[in-house]
Amino acid sequence: MVAPPGAGKGTQGAIIAKHFHLSRVAIGDLLRRHVSEGTELGRSVQRYLEHGDLVPDDVVLELMRQGLSEARAAGGGYVLDGVPRTMAQALAAYRVALQLQMTAEVALHLAADDDELMRRLLKRAEVEHRTDDTELVIRQRLKLYREVTQPVLQFYDRRGILLTVDAMRPVEVVSADVIAGLEARDGHR
């Protein structure tokens, strides 16, 4: 899944995983859990999360490798949420997935505009008390997304696996389009 912060990756990832009986590997959730548990990894990434900066690739890719290995052990398919954020991550993630014989069949892009994303993230901050959802941090995360993540979409488009869905609509409508798009792709394999 490739989408800006607040576009609904977590929500849609959970729906996809449940609908298709897949493992869900959510890198952001794993990182926040490490921070809340005060692990060595959590302490090392906390400042990145608090400032809206990207966590170093080696940390992200190791969490991804662990998640994909667990998905493989559980029976195969997966929904990967939070990776890749950069072209370097996209290429490294592809190599890792290739080694595990678990390359992506679909790259889901949830498209949304910045004003709506800001509104959603500030609301989420109130509800979930997320320290990484302040206005300053959100602006930094959106800026990084536009600068470094947008090229990843072109990479997946060139591979012929990009599926873009308008995430500006109600959750149920987006979910229906996502499921229909994924089922249509699955039917062509």
Tab-separated table of C-alpha atoms in Angstrom:
chain	number	residue	atom	x	y	z
A	1	MET	CA	0.000	0.000	0.000
A	2	VAL	CA	1.344	3.386	-1.016
A	3	ALA	CA	-0.472	6.440	0.285
A	4	PRO	CA	0.126	9.686	2.110
A	5	PRO	CA	-0.345	9.804	5.884
A	6	GLY	CA	-4.043	9.852	6.762
A	7	ALA	CA	-5.280	8.390	3.468
A	8	GLY	CA	-6.565	5.267	5.199
A	9	LYS	CA	-3.752	2.713	4.798
A	10	GLY	CA	-4.380	1.207	8.220
A	11	THR	CA	-8.141	1.049	7.786
A	12	GLN	CA	-8.060	-0.318	4.248
A	13	GLY	CA	-5.162	-2.665	5.033
A	14	ALA	CA	-7.163	-4.261	7.850
A	15	ILE	CA	-10.231	-4.596	5.599
A	16	ILE	CA	-8.197	-6.148	2.774
A	17	ALA	CA	-6.425	-8.559	5.134
A	18	LYS	CA	-9.726	-9.700	6.628
A	19	HIS	CA	-11.546	-9.995	3.286
A	20	PHE	CA	-8.787	-11.998	1.565
A	21	HIS	CA	-7.535	-13.840	4.722
A	22	LEU	CA	-4.060	-12.321	4.491
A	23	SER	CA	-1.446	-11.374	7.063
A	24	ARG	CA	-1.126	-7.639	7.644
A	25	VAL	CA	2.358	-6.192	8.058
A	26	ALA	CA	1.953	-2.599	9.286
A	27	ILE	CA	5.394	-1.067	9.750
A	28	GLY	CA	4.124	2.109	11.479
A	29	ASP	CA	2.197	0.050	14.039
A	30	LEU	CA	5.281	-2.078	14.705
A	31	LEU	CA	7.465	1.018	15.148
A	32	ARG	CA	4.957	2.700	17.499
A	33	ARG	CA	4.687	-0.510	19.525
A	34	HIS	CA	8.463	-0.603	19.966
A	35	VAL	CA	8.400	3.053	21.094
A	36	SER	CA	5.575	2.465	23.585
A	37	GLU	CA	7.315	-0.627	24.970
A	38	GLY	CA	10.590	1.294	25.315
A	39	THR	CA	12.625	-1.290	23.417
A	40	GLU	CA	16.087	-0.455	22.127
A	41	LEU	CA	14.645	-0.198	18.618
A	42	GLY	CA	11.833	2.018	19.911
A	43	ARG	CA	14.247	4.400	21.588
A	44	SER	CA	16.347	4.589	18.415
A	45	VAL	CA	13.387	5.535	16.170
A	46	GLN	CA	11.340	7.692	18.537
A	47	ARG	CA	12.849	11.002	17.419
A	48	TYR	CA	12.185	10.204	13.759
A	49	LEU	CA	8.523	9.510	14.476
A	50	GLU	CA	8.093	12.582	16.669
A	51	HIS	CA	9.480	14.879	13.966
A	52	GLY	CA	7.728	13.240	11.005
A	53	ASP	CA	11.014	12.117	9.494
A	54	LEU	CA	11.629	8.829	7.728
A	55	VAL	CA	12.962	5.976	9.849
A	56	PRO	CA	16.269	4.609	8.460
A	57	ASP	CA	15.849	2.059	5.682
A	58	ASP	CA	17.748	-0.714	7.475
A	59	VAL	CA	15.284	-0.636	10.386
A	60	VAL	CA	12.226	-0.520	8.147
A	61	LEU	CA	13.476	-3.284	5.852
A	62	GLU	CA	14.333	-5.570	8.762
A	63	LEU	CA	10.811	-5.146	10.175
A	64	MET	CA	9.442	-5.839	6.684
A	65	ARG	CA	11.581	-8.963	6.310
A	66	GLN	CA	10.355	-10.248	9.681
A	67	GLY	CA	6.742	-9.489	8.769
A	68	LEU	CA	6.947	-11.190	5.379
A	69	SER	CA	8.662	-14.225	6.900
A	70	GLU	CA	5.849	-14.498	9.453
A	71	ALA	CA	3.253	-14.115	6.660
A	72	ARG	CA	4.935	-16.871	4.678
A	73	ALA	CA	4.925	-19.144	7.729
A	74	ALA	CA	1.212	-18.378	8.238
A	75	GLY	CA	0.355	-19.489	4.720
A	76	GLY	CA	1.440	-16.922	2.239
A	77	GLY	CA	-0.252	-13.693	1.240
A	78	TYR	CA	0.192	-10.344	2.912
A	79	VAL	CA	-0.844	-6.716	2.991
A	80	LEU	CA	2.206	-4.503	3.449
A	81	ASP	CA	1.454	-1.097	4.975
A	82	GLY	CA	4.128	1.548	5.458
A	83	VAL	CA	6.783	0.347	3.018
A	84	PRO	CA	8.077	1.549	0.666
A	85	ARG	CA	8.342	5.259	1.334
A	86	THR	CA	11.323	5.886	-0.949
A	87	MET	CA	12.677	4.482	-4.227
A	88	ALA	CA	15.615	2.992	-2.332
A	89	GLN	CA	13.137	1.204	-0.052
A	90	ALA	CA	11.043	0.099	-3.045
A	91	LEU	CA	14.039	-1.499	-4.733
A	92	ALA	CA	15.357	-3.040	-1.500
A	93	ALA	CA	11.858	-4.284	-0.572
A	94	TYR	CA	11.553	-5.872	-4.010
A	95	ARG	CA	14.882	-7.680	-3.499
A	96	VAL	CA	13.829	-8.895	-0.027
A	97	ALA	CA	10.442	-10.076	-1.324
A	98	LEU	CA	12.145	-11.770	-4.283
A	99	GLN	CA	14.448	-13.682	-1.902
A	100	LEU	CA	11.405	-14.803	0.074
A	101	GLN	CA	9.486	-15.553	-3.163
A	102	MET	CA	6.784	-13.104	-2.033
A	103	THR	CA	6.889	-10.215	-4.518
A	104	ALA	CA	3.906	-7.867	-4.644
A	105	GLU	CA	1.114	-8.653	-7.086
A	106	VAL	CA	-0.661	-5.315	-6.579
A	107	ALA	CA	0.518	-1.931	-5.325
A	108	LEU	CA	-2.538	-0.129	-3.975
A	109	HIS	CA	-2.351	3.661	-4.091
A	110	LEU	CA	-4.881	5.548	-1.964
A	111	ALA	CA	-5.075	9.055	-3.430
A	112	ALA	CA	-6.147	12.040	-1.289
A	113	ASP	CA	-5.505	15.799	-1.169
A	114	ASP	CA	-3.474	17.538	1.514
A	115	ASP	CA	-6.334	19.579	3.026
A	116	GLU	CA	-8.401	16.457	3.651
A	117	LEU	CA	-5.361	14.601	4.977
A	118	MET	CA	-4.605	17.437	7.417
A	119	ARG	CA	-8.210	17.395	8.650
A	120	ARG	CA	-8.173	13.601	9.113
A	121	LEU	CA	-4.814	13.519	10.867
A	122	LEU	CA	-5.655	16.324	13.299
A	123	LYS	CA	-8.911	14.531	14.140
A	124	ARG	CA	-7.003	11.254	14.612
A	125	ALA	CA	-4.580	13.062	16.920
A	126	GLU	CA	-7.481	14.089	19.163
A	127	VAL	CA	-9.007	10.618	19.248
A	128	GLU	CA	-5.874	8.460	19.472
A	129	HIS	CA	-3.527	10.924	21.239
A	130	ARG	CA	-0.873	10.330	18.572
A	131	THR	CA	2.290	12.360	19.182
A	132	ASP	CA	3.194	12.120	15.477
A	133	ASP	CA	0.008	13.949	14.421
A	134	THR	CA	0.724	17.603	15.272
A	135	GLU	CA	0.192	20.154	12.491
A	136	LEU	CA	3.930	20.801	12.125
A	137	VAL	CA	4.749	17.092	11.978
A	138	ILE	CA	1.890	16.419	9.546
A	139	ARG	CA	3.144	19.130	7.185
A	140	GLN	CA	6.629	17.571	7.290
A	141	ARG	CA	5.249	14.075	6.616
A	142	LEU	CA	3.158	15.305	3.673
A	143	LYS	CA	6.127	17.222	2.250
A	144	LEU	CA	8.305	14.108	2.485
A	145	TYR	CA	5.579	12.021	0.880
A	146	ARG	CA	5.328	14.371	-2.109
A	147	GLU	CA	9.106	14.558	-2.502
A	148	VAL	CA	10.243	10.999	-1.949
A	149	THR	CA	7.247	8.680	-2.190
A	150	GLN	CA	5.570	9.917	-5.370
A	151	PRO	CA	8.300	8.359	-7.615
A	152	VAL	CA	7.495	4.965	-6.056
A	153	LEU	CA	4.077	5.142	-7.740
A	154	GLN	CA	5.760	5.454	-11.150
A	155	PHE	CA	7.918	2.411	-10.330
A	156	TYR	CA	4.843	0.288	-9.607
A	157	ASP	CA	3.009	1.679	-12.619
A	158	ARG	CA	5.923	0.650	-14.877
A	159	ARG	CA	5.764	-2.849	-13.329
A	160	GLY	CA	2.076	-2.941	-14.281
A	161	ILE	CA	0.841	-3.567	-10.735
A	162	LEU	CA	-0.407	-0.110	-9.660
A	163	LEU	CA	-4.066	0.185	-8.618
A	164	THR	CA	-5.131	3.737	-7.689
A	165	VAL	CA	-8.317	4.385	-5.703
A	166	ASP	CA	-9.760	7.768	-4.713
A	167	ALA	CA	-9.529	7.792	-0.904
A	168	MET	CA	-11.433	11.086	-0.505
A	169	ARG	CA	-14.768	9.308	-0.156
A	170	PRO	CA	-16.398	7.561	2.814
A	171	VAL	CA	-14.536	4.489	4.116
A	172	GLU	CA	-17.213	2.040	2.943
A	173	VAL	CA	-17.144	3.398	-0.624
A	174	VAL	CA	-13.341	3.307	-0.756
A	175	SER	CA	-13.350	-0.246	0.648
A	176	ALA	CA	-15.853	-1.415	-1.954
A	177	ASP	CA	-13.705	0.032	-4.765
A	178	VAL	CA	-10.517	-1.436	-3.296
A	179	ILE	CA	-12.012	-4.928	-2.919
A	180	ALA	CA	-13.572	-4.787	-6.415
A	181	GLY	CA	-10.262	-3.627	-7.927
A	182	LEU	CA	-8.283	-6.350	-6.164
A	183	GLU	CA	-10.798	-9.055	-7.085
A	184	ALA	CA	-10.747	-7.916	-10.724
A	185	ARG	CA	-6.946	-8.164	-10.780
A	186	ASP	CA	-7.040	-11.564	-9.076
A	187	GLY	CA	-9.481	-12.793	-11.716
A	188	HIS	CA	-6.973	-11.914	-14.455
A	189	ARG	CA	-4.193	-14.102	-13.042
